[in-house]
Amino acid sequence: MPKITILPQNATAEVEAGQTLLEAGEHAGVEMEAGCFNCSCGTCVAEVVQGMENLDPPSDEELDVLDQWNKDPVKYRLTCCVKIQGGSVVLRQAH
Ligand code: FES
């Protein structure tokens, strides 16, 4: 099963493949920052410290929002719209 770790709390959980990062973080017991839950506001942006290769590639919509927040998609993702596919992912909340 995929594993999520949220920093700085260092909270971890095993999650189902196909869960969003937001769902996975909540599953780990962390109150995740979010607004629209729809990949359009950018409130949920988080740094992917490890495991970017285990996530869906960004959609054009996500890339537009990251650009508005000046966040490099190589390091940052929107947790409400990105799903974990496997492996382990370490996130740091960006707010
Ligand atoms: S909660 Fe708005 S983009 Fe994720």
GROMACS .gro file of C-alpha atoms and ligand atoms in nm:
model
   99
    1MET     CA    1   0.000   0.000   0.000
    2PRO     CA    2   0.115   0.356  -0.063
    3LYS     CA    3   0.242   0.546   0.238
    4ILE     CA    4   0.207   0.918   0.310
    5THR     CA    5   0.413   1.128   0.547
    6ILE     CA    6   0.317   1.487   0.628
    7LEU     CA    7   0.578   1.732   0.756
    8PRO     CA    8   0.637   1.911   0.984
    9GLN     CA    9   0.406   1.694   1.195
   10ASN     CA   10   0.583   1.379   1.071
   11ALA     CA   11   0.244   1.206   1.063
   12THR     CA   12   0.227   0.890   0.852
   13ALA     CA   13  -0.039   0.655   0.724
   14GLU     CA   14  -0.086   0.375   0.475
   15VAL     CA   15  -0.347   0.472   0.219
   16GLU     CA   16  -0.534   0.326  -0.076
   17ALA     CA   17  -0.386   0.384  -0.420
   18GLY     CA   18  -0.595   0.646  -0.598
   19GLN     CA   19  -0.656   0.861  -0.289
   20THR     CA   20  -0.580   1.230  -0.324
   21LEU     CA   21  -0.293   1.373  -0.122
   22LEU     CA   22  -0.552   1.572   0.071
   23GLU     CA   23  -0.746   1.259   0.166
   24ALA     CA   24  -0.423   1.079   0.250
   25GLY     CA   25  -0.306   1.362   0.476
   26GLU     CA   26  -0.639   1.367   0.660
   27HIS     CA   27  -0.610   0.991   0.694
   28ALA     CA   28  -0.274   1.049   0.865
   29GLY     CA   29  -0.455   1.271   1.114
   30VAL     CA   30  -0.339   1.606   0.979
   31GLU     CA   31  -0.580   1.891   0.921
   32MET     CA   32  -0.492   1.976   0.562
   33GLU     CA   33  -0.522   2.330   0.423
   34ALA     CA   34  -0.783   2.344   0.149
   35GLY     CA   35  -1.042   2.573  -0.001
   36CYS     CA   36  -1.218   2.477  -0.321
   37PHE     CA   37  -1.139   2.100  -0.328
   38ASN     CA   38  -1.154   2.146  -0.704
   39CYS     CA   39  -0.802   2.223  -0.827
   40SER     CA   40  -0.869   2.592  -0.879
   41CYS     CA   41  -0.785   2.806  -0.570
   42GLY     CA   42  -0.433   2.693  -0.476
   43THR     CA   43  -0.494   2.694  -0.099
   44CYS     CA   44  -0.394   2.330  -0.072
   45VAL     CA   45  -0.049   2.368  -0.230
   46ALA     CA   46   0.218   2.152  -0.064
   47GLU     CA   47   0.582   2.072  -0.127
   48VAL     CA   48   0.656   1.718  -0.239
   49VAL     CA   49   0.974   1.636  -0.049
   50GLN     CA   50   0.992   1.278  -0.176
   51GLY     CA   51   0.796   1.055  -0.410
   52MET     CA   52   0.692   1.287  -0.694
   53GLU     CA   53   0.730   0.982  -0.921
   54ASN     CA   54   0.447   0.816  -0.728
   55LEU     CA   55   0.195   1.088  -0.816
   56ASP     CA   56  -0.022   1.155  -1.119
   57PRO     CA   57   0.137   1.405  -1.359
   58PRO     CA   58  -0.010   1.756  -1.331
   59SER     CA   59  -0.309   1.858  -1.542
   60ASP     CA   60  -0.305   2.185  -1.737
   61GLU     CA   61  -0.551   2.322  -1.481
   62GLU     CA   62  -0.316   2.239  -1.192
   63LEU     CA   63  -0.017   2.386  -1.376
   64ASP     CA   64  -0.208   2.713  -1.426
   65VAL     CA   65  -0.289   2.742  -1.054
   66LEU     CA   66   0.068   2.657  -0.948
   67ASP     CA   67   0.191   2.923  -1.189
   68GLN     CA   68  -0.040   3.182  -1.029
   69TRP     CA   69   0.115   3.102  -0.691
   70ASN     CA   70   0.468   3.103  -0.834
   71LYS     CA   71   0.515   2.743  -0.727
   72ASP     CA   72   0.739   2.521  -0.936
   73PRO     CA   73   0.546   2.204  -1.036
   74VAL     CA   74   0.869   2.007  -1.007
   75LYS     CA   75   0.844   2.056  -0.627
   76TYR     CA   76   0.490   2.169  -0.548
   77ARG     CA   77   0.148   2.012  -0.608
   78LEU     CA   78  -0.214   2.079  -0.523
   79THR     CA   79  -0.316   1.815  -0.273
   80CYS     CA   80  -0.687   1.821  -0.358
   81CYS     CA   81  -0.640   1.704  -0.713
   82VAL     CA   82  -0.333   1.480  -0.713
   83LYS     CA   83  -0.368   1.108  -0.650
   84ILE     CA   84  -0.110   0.873  -0.505
   85GLN     CA   85  -0.042   0.578  -0.732
   86GLY     CA   86   0.192   0.378  -0.508
   87GLY     CA   87   0.515   0.385  -0.314
   88SER     CA   88   0.582   0.642  -0.052
   89VAL     CA   89   0.527   1.018  -0.061
   90VAL     CA   90   0.655   1.282   0.180
   91LEU     CA   91   0.477   1.619   0.180
   92ARG     CA   92   0.544   1.946   0.355
   93GLN     CA   93   0.248   2.182   0.389
   94ALA     CA   94   0.346   2.509   0.226
   95HIS     CA   95   0.146   2.751   0.443
   96FES     S1   96  -0.832   2.322  -0.238
   96FES    FE1   97  -0.842   2.467  -0.399
   96FES     S2   98  -0.686   2.400  -0.535
   96FES    FE2   99  -0.691   2.248  -0.383
   0.00000   0.00000   0.00000
